[in-house]
XYZ file of C-alpha atoms in Angstrom:
309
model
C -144.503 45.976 15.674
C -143.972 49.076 16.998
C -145.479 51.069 14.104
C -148.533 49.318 13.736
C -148.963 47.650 16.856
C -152.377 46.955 18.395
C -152.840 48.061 22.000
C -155.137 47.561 24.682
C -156.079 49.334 27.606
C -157.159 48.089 31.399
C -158.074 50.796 33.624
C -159.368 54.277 33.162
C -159.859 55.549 36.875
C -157.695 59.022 37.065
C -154.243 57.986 36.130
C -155.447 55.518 33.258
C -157.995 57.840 31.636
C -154.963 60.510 31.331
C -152.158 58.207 30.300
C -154.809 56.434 27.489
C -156.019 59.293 26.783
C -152.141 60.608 25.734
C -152.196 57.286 23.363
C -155.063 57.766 21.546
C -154.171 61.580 20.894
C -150.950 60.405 19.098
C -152.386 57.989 16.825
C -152.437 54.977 18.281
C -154.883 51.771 17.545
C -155.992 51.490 21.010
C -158.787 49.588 22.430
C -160.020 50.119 25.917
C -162.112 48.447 28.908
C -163.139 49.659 31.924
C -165.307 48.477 34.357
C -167.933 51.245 33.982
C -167.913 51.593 30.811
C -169.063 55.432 31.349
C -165.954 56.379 32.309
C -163.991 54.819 29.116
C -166.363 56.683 26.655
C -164.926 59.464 26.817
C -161.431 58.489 24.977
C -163.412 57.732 22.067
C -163.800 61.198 21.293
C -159.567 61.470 20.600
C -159.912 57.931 18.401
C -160.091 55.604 21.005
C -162.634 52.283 20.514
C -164.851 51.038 23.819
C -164.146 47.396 24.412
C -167.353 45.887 26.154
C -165.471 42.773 27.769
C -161.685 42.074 28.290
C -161.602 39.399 26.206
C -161.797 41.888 23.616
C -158.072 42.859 24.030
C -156.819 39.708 24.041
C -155.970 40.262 19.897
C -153.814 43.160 20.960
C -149.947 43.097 20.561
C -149.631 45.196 23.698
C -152.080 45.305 26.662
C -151.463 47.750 29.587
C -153.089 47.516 32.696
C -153.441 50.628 35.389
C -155.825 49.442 38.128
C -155.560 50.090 42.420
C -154.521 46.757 43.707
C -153.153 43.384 43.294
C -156.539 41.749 43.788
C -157.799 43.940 41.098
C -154.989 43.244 38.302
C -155.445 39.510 39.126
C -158.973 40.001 38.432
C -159.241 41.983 35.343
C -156.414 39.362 33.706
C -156.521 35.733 35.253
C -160.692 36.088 36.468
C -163.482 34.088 34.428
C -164.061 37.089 32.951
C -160.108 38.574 32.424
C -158.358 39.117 29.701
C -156.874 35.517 29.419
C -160.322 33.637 30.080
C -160.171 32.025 26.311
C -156.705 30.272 27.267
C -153.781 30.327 25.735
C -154.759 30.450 22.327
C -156.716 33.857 22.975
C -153.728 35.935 24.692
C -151.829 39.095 23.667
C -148.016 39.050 22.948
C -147.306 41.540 25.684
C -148.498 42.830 29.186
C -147.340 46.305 30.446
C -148.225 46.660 34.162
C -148.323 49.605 35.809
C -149.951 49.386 38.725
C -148.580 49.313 42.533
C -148.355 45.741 43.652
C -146.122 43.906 45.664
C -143.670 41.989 44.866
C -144.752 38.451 45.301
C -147.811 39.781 43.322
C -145.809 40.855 40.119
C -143.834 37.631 40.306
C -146.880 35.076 40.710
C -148.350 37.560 37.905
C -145.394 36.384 35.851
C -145.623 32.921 36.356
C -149.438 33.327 35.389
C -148.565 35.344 31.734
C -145.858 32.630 31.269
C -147.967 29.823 31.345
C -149.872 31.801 28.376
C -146.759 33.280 26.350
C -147.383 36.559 27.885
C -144.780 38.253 27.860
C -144.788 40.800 31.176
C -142.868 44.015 32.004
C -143.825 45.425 35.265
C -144.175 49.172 34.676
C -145.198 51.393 37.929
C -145.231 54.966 37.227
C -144.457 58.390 39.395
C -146.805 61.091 38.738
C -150.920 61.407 39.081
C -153.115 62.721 36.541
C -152.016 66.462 36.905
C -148.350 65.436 36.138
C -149.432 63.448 33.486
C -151.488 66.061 31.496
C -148.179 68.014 32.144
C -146.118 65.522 30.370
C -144.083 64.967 33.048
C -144.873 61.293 33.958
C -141.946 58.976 34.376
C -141.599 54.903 34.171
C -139.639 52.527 36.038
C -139.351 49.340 34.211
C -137.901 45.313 34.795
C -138.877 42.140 32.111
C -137.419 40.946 29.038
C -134.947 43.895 27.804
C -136.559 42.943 24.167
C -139.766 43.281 24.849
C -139.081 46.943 26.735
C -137.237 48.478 23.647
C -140.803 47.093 21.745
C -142.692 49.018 24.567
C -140.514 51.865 25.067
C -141.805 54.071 22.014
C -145.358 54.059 23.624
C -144.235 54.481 27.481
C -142.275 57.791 25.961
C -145.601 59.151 24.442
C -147.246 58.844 27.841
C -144.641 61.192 29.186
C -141.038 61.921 29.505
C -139.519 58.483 29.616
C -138.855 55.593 31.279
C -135.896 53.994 33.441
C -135.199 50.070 32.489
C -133.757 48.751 35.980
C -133.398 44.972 34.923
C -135.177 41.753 34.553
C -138.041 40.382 36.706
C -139.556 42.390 39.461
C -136.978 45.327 39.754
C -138.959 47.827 38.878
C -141.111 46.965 41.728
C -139.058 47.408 44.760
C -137.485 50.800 43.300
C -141.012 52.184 42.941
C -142.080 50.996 46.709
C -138.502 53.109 47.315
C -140.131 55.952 45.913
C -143.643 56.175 47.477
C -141.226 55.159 50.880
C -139.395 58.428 50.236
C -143.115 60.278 48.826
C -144.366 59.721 52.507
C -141.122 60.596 54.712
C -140.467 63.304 52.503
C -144.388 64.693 53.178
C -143.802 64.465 56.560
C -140.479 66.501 56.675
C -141.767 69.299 54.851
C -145.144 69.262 57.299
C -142.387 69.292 60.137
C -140.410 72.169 58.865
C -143.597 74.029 57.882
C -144.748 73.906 61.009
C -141.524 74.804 63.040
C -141.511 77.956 60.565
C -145.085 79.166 61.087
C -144.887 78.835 64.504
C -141.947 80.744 64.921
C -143.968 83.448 62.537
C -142.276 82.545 59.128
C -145.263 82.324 56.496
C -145.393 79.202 54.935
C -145.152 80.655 50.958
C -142.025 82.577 52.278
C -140.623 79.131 53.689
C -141.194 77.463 50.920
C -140.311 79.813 48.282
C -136.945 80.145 49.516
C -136.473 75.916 50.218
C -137.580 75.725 46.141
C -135.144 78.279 45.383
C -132.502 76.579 47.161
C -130.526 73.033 46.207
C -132.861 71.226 49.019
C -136.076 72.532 46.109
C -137.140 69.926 44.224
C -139.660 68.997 41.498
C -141.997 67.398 44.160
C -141.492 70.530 47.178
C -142.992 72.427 44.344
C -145.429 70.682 43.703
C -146.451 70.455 46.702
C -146.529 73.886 47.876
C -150.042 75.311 47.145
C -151.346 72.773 48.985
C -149.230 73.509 51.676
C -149.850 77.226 51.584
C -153.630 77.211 50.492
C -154.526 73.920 52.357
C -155.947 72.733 48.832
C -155.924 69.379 49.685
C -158.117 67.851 46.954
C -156.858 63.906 46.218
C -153.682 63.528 44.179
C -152.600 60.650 46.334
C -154.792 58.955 49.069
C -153.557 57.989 52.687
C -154.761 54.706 52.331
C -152.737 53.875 48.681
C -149.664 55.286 51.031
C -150.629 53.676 54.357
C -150.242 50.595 51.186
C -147.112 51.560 49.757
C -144.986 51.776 52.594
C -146.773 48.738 54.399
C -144.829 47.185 51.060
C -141.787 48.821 51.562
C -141.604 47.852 55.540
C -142.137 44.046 54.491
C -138.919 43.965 51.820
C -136.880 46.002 54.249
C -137.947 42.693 56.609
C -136.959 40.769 54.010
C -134.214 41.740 52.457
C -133.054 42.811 56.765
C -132.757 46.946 55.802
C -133.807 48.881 58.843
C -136.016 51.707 58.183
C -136.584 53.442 61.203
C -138.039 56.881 59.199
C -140.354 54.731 57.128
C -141.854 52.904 60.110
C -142.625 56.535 61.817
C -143.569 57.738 58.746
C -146.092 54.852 58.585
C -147.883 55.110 62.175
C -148.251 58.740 61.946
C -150.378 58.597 58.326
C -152.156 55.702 60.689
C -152.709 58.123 63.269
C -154.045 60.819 60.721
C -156.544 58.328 59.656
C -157.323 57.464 62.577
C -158.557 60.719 63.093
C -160.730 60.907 60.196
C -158.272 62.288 57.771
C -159.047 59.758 55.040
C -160.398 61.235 52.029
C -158.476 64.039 51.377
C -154.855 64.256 49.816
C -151.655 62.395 51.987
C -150.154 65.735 52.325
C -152.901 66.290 54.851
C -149.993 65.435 56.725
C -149.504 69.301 57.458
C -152.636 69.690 59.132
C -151.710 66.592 61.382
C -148.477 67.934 62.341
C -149.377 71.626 63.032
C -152.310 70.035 65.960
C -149.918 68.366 67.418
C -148.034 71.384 67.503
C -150.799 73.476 69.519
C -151.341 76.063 66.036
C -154.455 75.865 63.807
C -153.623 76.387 60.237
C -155.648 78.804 57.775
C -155.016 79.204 53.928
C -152.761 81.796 53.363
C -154.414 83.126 49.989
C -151.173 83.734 48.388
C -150.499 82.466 44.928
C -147.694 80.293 44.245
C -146.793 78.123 41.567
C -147.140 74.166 41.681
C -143.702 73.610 39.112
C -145.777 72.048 36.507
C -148.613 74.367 34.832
């Protein structure tokens, strides 16, 4: 199956387009929908076909679905118009999810592929498009251990791997860790940024030496032209955060984990909102912080490497 396997695709906003778009470059037989179609055309320039409706895909061995929300994903597969609309005898042999939804989402998204013969691995993702074109996206991964080692081949040629954490929802609650520790981590840099510049540090000279040191990391680099040259342009919105660690607040309730850093983290990307800061990157963050410091911020025109290009 893995040779020859037929695979669909759900989703090509700006992580889908890039991670397709890496499947139909290596050879795969893929098959993809989108909403607006427009916006799917393109991968049939690297081999790609157009489906016009979602039941289209439901032939497919392997369907994966990258879309914004839960509503969406239960939309685009359980809808009058989703991918399992012809019942049960009109159903792929495997779903790969990889969008951000809760957990009570993925699991009642389970139960719904069950009750067709679905088979479901729930597979977020860290990384946007940029880190994708760079190879460098990364899978976290819970379902049937069988049906992963199917999927695994084609997860690997999307990027540099993927991490199988167990059955069921796993792979949920470790990526809400991670966009937890995307936001807090933001916000510490923005606070040590600031404390820097404003005792007359330069930002590039901060953060060159904190990537050179063992506190540097992968994401600090990436991060650091926007921080220097206030390039904020959208990687990451503060409203899919604002999401992600609403999630992660909820299973620390649940599960009884404090997490006093996440729940500050949270109300001050509420504040920034609140303040208009809504359609630009999360890491806007920095320009938050440095008001409420009393210092304006200006691009320092110095330029730095992002870790990836």
């Amino acid at each position: 199956m893995t040779a020859k396997a037929k695979l669909g695709w759900i989703g090509t906003g700006r992580m889908g387009f890039e991670m397709a778009r890496r499947l139909a470059k290596g050879g795969c037989d893929l098959t993809v929908w989108n909403r607006t179609r427009a916006k799917a055309e393109p991968l049939a320039k690297e081999g790609a076909k157009i489906a016009d409706s979602l039941p289209q895909l439901a032939g497919c061995d392997i369907v994966f679905c990258m879309v914004s929300t839960w509503e969406d994903v239960k939309e685009v597969l359980a809808g009058p118009k989703g991918l399992l609309s012809r019942g049960k005898d009109a159903a792929p042999r495997m779903l790969v999810e990889c969008s951000s939804i809760s957990l009570e989402g993925s699991a009642e998204l389970r139960k719904i592929l069950a009750g067709h013969g679905v088979e479901l691995l729930s597979a977020p993702v860290s990384g946007n498009a940029k880190v994708i074109k760079a190879g460098k996206l990364t899978f976290v991964v819970s379902g049937p251990k069988a049906a992963y080692e199917t999927a695994a081949p084609y997860l690997g040629m999307m990027g540099q791997g993927s991490s199988y954490v167990g059955e069921g929802e796993l792979s949920r609650i470790v990526k809400i860790c991670h966009n937890v520790m995307l936001g807090v981590v933001t916000q510490c840099m923005a606070e040590i940024t600031v404390l820097a510049q404003k005792a007359g540090v330069p930002r590039h000279a901060l953060l060159d030496f904190l990537n050179k040191s063992v506190m540097g990391s992968t994401f600090t680099r990436y991060k650091t032209p926007a921080f220097v040259n206030l390039d904020f342009h959208v990687t990451f919105t503060p409203y899919l955060l604002r999401k992600d660690l609403d999630l992660g607040l909820e299973a620390g309730r649940t599960l009884e984990v404090p997490m006093p850093l996440a729940s500050i983290t949270r109300d001050l990307i509420q504040a920034m909102m609140g303040s208009g800061m809504t359609e630009e990157d999360f890491s806007t963050l920095l320009l938050q912080q440095a008001r409420s410091s009393g210092i304006e911020l200006k691009p320092e025109n110095v330029e730095v490497g992002d870790g990836l290009s």
